[in-house]
Amino acid sequence: MVVVMAPEATNADVQAVVDLVRSAGGTAFVSRGVSRTVVGLVGDVADFDALNLGGLAGVLRVIRVSAPYKLVSREHHPDRSVIRVGGVPIGPDTLTIIAGPCAVESAEQTLRAAWMAKAAGAALLRGGAFKPRTSPYSYQGLGEEGLRILAGVRAETGMPVVTEVIDPGHVDLVASYADMLQVGARNMQNFALLQAVGSAGRPVLLKRGFSATVEEWLSAAEYIAQRGNLDIVLCERGIRTFENATRNTLDISAVPVAQRLSHLPVIVDPSHSGGRRDLVLPLTRAAIAVGADGLIIDVHPEPTAARCDGDQALVDADIRQLAEVASVLPPVMGRTLAMSPDRSETVAAHP
Amino acid sequence: MVVVMAPEATNADVQAVVDLVRSAGGTAFVSRGVSRTVVGLVGDVADFDALNLGGLAGVLRVIRVSAPYKLVSREHHPDRSVIRVGGVPIGPDTLTIIAGPCAVESAEQTLRAAWMAKAAGAALLRGGAFKPRTSPYSYQGLGEEGLRILAGVRAETGMPVVTEVIDPGHVDLVASYADMLQVGARNMQNFALLQAVGSAGRPVLLKRGFSATVEEWLSAAEYIAQRGNLDIVLCERGIRTFENATRNTLDISAVPVAQRLSHLPVIVDPSHSGGRRDLVLPLTRAAIAVGADGLIIDVHPEPTAARCDGDQALVDADIRQLAEVASVLPPVMGRTLAMSPDRSETVAAHP
Amino acid sequence: MVVVMAPEATNADVQAVVDLVRSAGGTAFVSRGVSRTVVGLVGDVADFDALNLGGLAGVLRVIRVSAPYKLVSREHHPDRSVIRVGGVPIGPDTLTIIAGPCAVESAEQTLRAAWMAKAAGAALLRGGAFKPRTSPYSYQGLGEEGLRILAGVRAETGMPVVTEVIDPGHVDLVASYADMLQVGARNMQNFALLQAVGSAGRPVLLKRGFSATVEEWLSAAEYIAQRGNLDIVLCERGIRTFENATRNTLDISAVPVAQRLSHLPVIVDPSHSGGRRDLVLPLTRAAIAVGADGLIIDVHPEPTAARCDGDQALVDADIRQLAEVASVLPPVMGRTLAMSPDRSETVAAHP
Amino acid sequence: MVVVMAPEATNADVQAVVDLVRSAGGTAFVSRGVSRTVVGLVGDVADFDALNLGGLAGVLRVIRVSAPYKLVSREHHPDRSVIRVGGVPIGPDTLTIIAGPCAVESAEQTLRAAWMAKAAGAALLRGGAFKPRTSPYSYQGLGEEGLRILAGVRAETGMPVVTEVIDPGHVDLVASYADMLQVGARNMQNFALLQAVGSAGRPVLLKRGFSATVEEWLSAAEYIAQRGNLDIVLCERGIRTFENATRNTLDISAVPVAQRLSHLPVIVDPSHSGGRRDLVLPLTRAAIAVGADGLIIDVHPEPTAARCDGDQALVDADIRQLAEVASVLPPVMGRTLAMSPDRSETVAAHP
């Protein structure tokens, strides 16, 4: 940490900072300039945080120079991680597509969507049974019935299942059906939920909050990692900005930025970020080209009948195009398209 | 709702919209212009939402014209509500100050902070026992021990207690100690938590998410109201913008905007929005003058020793100034400063 | 400036930074920590900027600790300035209201608006002759004819005139009619225009760009000051955020923040920030209470016939309320409402 | 346009809207719902804008459904345009790279940068002679001397020149040297400048303001088009958001969005959006893959000595990688890499 003293700070003010840092077991280096003095701190940042140095007389600013996360940081773990979901890898050598309906509405709709997903190149099936909705009057999902449908479709198609959990009290239930637990954007700082999924023994897909900085996103991942679960995949899904031509603004730069700061895989959600069907394919191509490790895409057999986000779901006519992108672009980036395991393996893993 | 057709939409496209609306029990009025056709919808918006009209051929945009919340709306409840917390009113005729330490650290610190709060004009005591922190390495609060301390300070000072709950599983525990449950900004769209506090039988202080629109904030309040609890106070605490001279940007306009849209009281948090001690008093004055129904302010007997947000806590020297603002400005706005109940009453209510 | 070295930086990397700083005439202090090294720089920041230290091997971040503006900074000019416009003061002891129509449309409309403005407590008349409009199909203003109308209304009412200039080539023309030149939000970083008004011999009203930080706003003022003109008044008029219930979000905190960083007066525009008539009075009260030195408010005798921003103009019915606010609140803040000079004085100053 | 009436609007209020619209030569269709009435307007939007319908009694909201730009809209010009700059095409079939130093500092530096640019696949040379800088103490450019250097380097390399103009009074001067005039992000709403470049007889590169919506960007292009100049290339260069890991947030979705709304070519600036050298190549790949028509990239022979934005300039080591991207990706997108004209042609065009 660096403490910048105000121009009017006295020698006693500077000394008070130095003394306080030392009392917390740290070391302080003082650099005196013509108009300002800067104090460099060495030691445990968490200890310094508790000192409230910013509140001391003569202190202008306290600047943190090291990251507030450790386990997910690339600093001490230079190799990028590979996370396995029901046997499917997500990491630096593959391009893994997760696809399916935004909400599970029926067994038939989910199965049709899964076959569409597989045709498009997806290895993993997504589908929401518990839906976090802005309005209490919107469709809230099928609950456990939806989880059972997902498990049935997994048995039929061989695709491991990714599904969202929104209540810490449901984590065990959802984990008993799913191969990967999704924490949604609105829950990225729901710390009780983060801790619960950190103890659930399943890989976690952590969506970036739509107003979270990359640093806050990695700090949220650290909550999960702290409970002993490092099987975390980060998902960029658009941030909230002033622009309203798209639902959110896909922060494409966040992919290389997060990959440089953390060893965890980073995937992109081109469906929710744009909120428009016509943007899904261009954003999918951009995500692969920027270096994303995977994608999560909405598909629906009948979008006009969808209970949730039908405007953005890919339909039959788009699937062939997505399949072509999925076959052409990953090799250009030195990646292999990840495939679902053989059906019998998936079934075996979930007796 | 209004459906705007694209310039290239055919008559059949328009007819498909009309038919779909009618099939859902609604009525559609078609206005044909030179280059565009607009279809006005009459009926239940929730039904129309499920139609995914935006996904139909020829549809350019679907515009929602009525609000997605009902119970908290002022449309059918023109009089502004008064909420009572341990006997203290929050509403259009009073100015109610809630003050106390950001985090409960010890009985002695909390008691000293409570007396400071009371001296400054506060009627209610705030204090955090469960703290939602961005980093898992930051101070997380005393938990139930903190709740016991708050109850003890209430018994001593007569000030009803406002405290945060962050896990749906803790709601009953927190409600057994507190007079008002606070839902923090990061949890504004934690729908499981909103539903839990909606059933807890205590008034709720709902902070605006730092990236939530006013409409989303009122929709979050609707989740609580739907469970039968209309004792909700809204709290504006700053939004996230590009400006970094302050921690967040206090959206002072949100106070009259929310008061016009909803009958619920709206208060302001001048401490967390600015994040700087020197801004607390100016923002307090602005909040009262704009028409806020109350304030929630951090005070701490020794900010440099605070475990949380010490940079923004008011200290002894500020208390007299705050007390003066609290005595001078409310009458200018036609309001009375709300007072704590007599100590014996508070104690009686929490045997 | 502070240079933070990356964890993997070598001793040679650190030495390269030190050598480069010394070669530019500066001094460098090295603080070596366990995992990081920090280099504090002393000397002329402009020289260091040119060094591109951020591009050197092993450099993680370069942190600027002093402000990029000097003449408008309060650091070497602790007393807050008073600017006089046609004899009317704007500064820490007064509350100065500037009011008038958004656009000058006719002599009759401008004169009626001026009398309304005066009745509401305004000392200065605003009115746009050259309008910067987002769309080329919107009303662009009367040009010089509008300036002549403003001069005529000044002669009749005694109110000095504030009007916008949008082209460096028009500065002399506008300055020959106006008492104060306004630089609009969209032009805050039109550096050619800033330099031109800096040489025009008239006080300048500098609106904050709707996406400018306070630091960029003060840097823009520095461009004007550099040309020898320190008669600058800053105007906060709302920033662009994700919230769309209001046209922009009034950054009320920017008033005390800018007053602390700069000695220049700071006023507020409650009309353009909210963009809604019903918000003008609440935001006016908030601005006075937060400590603003003045206000600039749209009034129009017939808003439904206005060529520009009629939605936000105050009308007759509001004027009495504004006058009451203008008489009651300034004394609470220890300020006097500024008045127009005697009519004969104004006329004499503009023969 | 659509006028949404408030629930409490009377029949007389609705009739007043209808009458006013008719008086302006328009037609109004009334759709009466259970709780609301909606009025659809047909006619010239510019006329309706002047009516201030939002200010009428009983009006809740006025919703614009058609775009405020016409000449640059794709609505009446479905084919995407090809713009030629010194013979080099920018359009849907090519991928055109513009590269060079942020600022022209010397003939030698500019020439070296131009050869680097050409080696990387660039067809056009960029370089700033007039620099818009946030601080008046930053490097402001060489002015006309810089233009002469650019012309000399064009003669030597055959690369047509793109350079920025910041003052309407300099447009003729800059146009006498340059092949394409750049309007920078800070000047996107400098309407005097837009009109001047609209009359200058040179193609224009219009950067998106860092806080401009796509609609405002296209409206700014309309200002240029209105003066008879439709040779406009749009450039996305990042928008201002809350995220500070990058200088700005590249809005990659804006490329397909703008291409759908306008027939003009859209290119991307991966250097200024991220502000970091390590992001330039990933963002370049993303831009090509999303469908951009070109790129504008900073290169510098000695970034650590650059007077401007050295942190983001590509250096020798990066050039080979950029060249490879430029050769591999465009064919995947069905595009050809655009090449500089033969040197003799360029020289002939600028005798």
Coordinates of C-alpha atoms in Angstrom, one line a residue, chain C residues 46 49-56 68-71 132-138 140 166-168 186-187 189-192 195 210-213 216 219-220 222-223 226 240 277 303-311, chain D residues 46 49-56 68-71 132-138 140 166-168 186-187 189-192 195 210-213 216 219-220 222-223 226 240 277 303-311:
Chain C
A46 CA 4.8 17.1 -16.8
D49 CA 4.5 12.2 -18.1
A50 CA 6.7 12.4 -21.2
L51 CA 8.8 9.5 -20.0
N52 CA 6.1 6.8 -20.5
L53 CA 7.2 5.1 -17.4
G54 CA 4.2 2.7 -17.8
G55 CA 5.8 1.3 -20.8
L56 CA 9.1 0.2 -19.1
P68 CA -3.1 18.1 -13.5
Y69 CA -4.3 21.7 -12.9
K70 CA -2.6 24.5 -11.0
L71 CA -4.1 28.0 -11.7
P132 CA -25.8 23.0 -29.8
R133 CA -28.3 20.4 -30.7
T134 CA -27.8 16.6 -30.9
S135 CA -29.8 16.4 -34.2
P136 CA -29.2 18.7 -37.2
Y137 CA -32.9 18.7 -37.6
S138 CA -33.5 20.4 -34.2
Q140 CA -30.5 25.8 -34.0
I166 CA -20.2 27.2 -29.6
D167 CA -17.7 28.2 -32.3
P168 CA -14.3 29.7 -31.6
R186 CA -20.8 19.1 -25.1
N187 CA -18.0 21.6 -25.6
Q189 CA -13.3 19.5 -24.1
N190 CA -13.4 21.6 -27.2
F191 CA -10.0 23.0 -26.5
A192 CA -10.0 25.5 -29.4
Q195 CA -8.6 28.9 -25.5
F210 CA -22.0 15.0 -18.9
S211 CA -19.3 12.4 -18.8
A212 CA -16.4 14.4 -17.4
T213 CA -14.8 13.6 -14.1
E216 CA -11.2 16.7 -16.3
S219 CA -8.4 20.7 -16.3
A220 CA -10.8 22.3 -18.9
E222 CA -7.2 25.4 -16.5
Y223 CA -7.2 25.8 -20.4
Q226 CA -3.9 29.6 -18.9
R240 CA -24.7 10.4 -17.7
R277 CA -40.2 20.4 -14.5
P303 CA -43.4 26.1 -22.3
T304 CA -45.6 24.2 -24.6
A305 CA -44.6 26.5 -27.4
A306 CA -40.9 26.4 -26.6
R307 CA -38.5 25.5 -29.4
C308 CA -36.2 23.8 -27.0
D309 CA -36.5 21.8 -23.7
G310 CA -40.0 23.1 -22.9
D311 CA -40.5 20.0 -20.7
Chain D
A46 CA -39.3 17.3 -36.5
D49 CA -40.7 17.7 -31.6
A50 CA -41.4 21.4 -31.6
L51 CA -44.8 20.8 -30.0
N52 CA -43.5 19.9 -26.6
L53 CA -46.2 17.3 -26.2
G54 CA -44.4 16.2 -23.0
G55 CA -45.4 19.5 -21.4
L56 CA -49.2 19.1 -22.0
P68 CA -33.4 11.3 -35.7
Y69 CA -31.0 10.7 -38.6
K70 CA -31.9 10.1 -42.3
L71 CA -29.0 10.4 -44.7
P132 CA -6.6 17.4 -28.2
R133 CA -5.2 16.9 -24.7
T134 CA -7.1 16.8 -21.4
S135 CA -4.5 18.9 -19.7
P136 CA -3.1 22.1 -21.1
Y137 CA 0.3 21.0 -19.8
S138 CA 0.4 17.9 -22.1
Q140 CA -0.1 19.6 -28.0
I166 CA -9.7 20.0 -33.8
D167 CA -10.6 23.6 -34.8
P168 CA -13.1 24.6 -37.5
R186 CA -14.1 14.7 -27.5
N187 CA -15.3 16.6 -30.6
Q189 CA -20.6 16.9 -30.7
N190 CA -18.6 19.9 -31.7
F191 CA -21.2 20.9 -34.2
A192 CA -19.2 23.8 -35.7
Q195 CA -20.3 21.3 -40.3
F210 CA -16.7 8.1 -25.2
S211 CA -20.1 8.8 -23.7
A212 CA -22.2 9.0 -26.8
T213 CA -25.0 6.5 -27.6
E216 CA -26.0 10.3 -31.0
S219 CA -26.8 12.0 -35.4
A220 CA -23.3 13.5 -35.4
E222 CA -25.8 13.3 -40.0
Y223 CA -24.4 16.8 -39.4
Q226 CA -26.2 17.3 -44.3
R240 CA -16.7 5.4 -20.4
R277 CA -0.4 -2.7 -25.3
P303 CA 7.1 3.8 -27.3
T304 CA 9.1 4.7 -24.2
A305 CA 10.1 8.0 -25.9
A306 CA 6.5 8.7 -27.2
R307 CA 5.1 12.1 -26.4
C308 CA 1.6 10.7 -26.2
D309 CA 0.0 7.4 -25.3
G310 CA 3.2 5.4 -25.5
D311 CA 1.7 2.8 -23.2

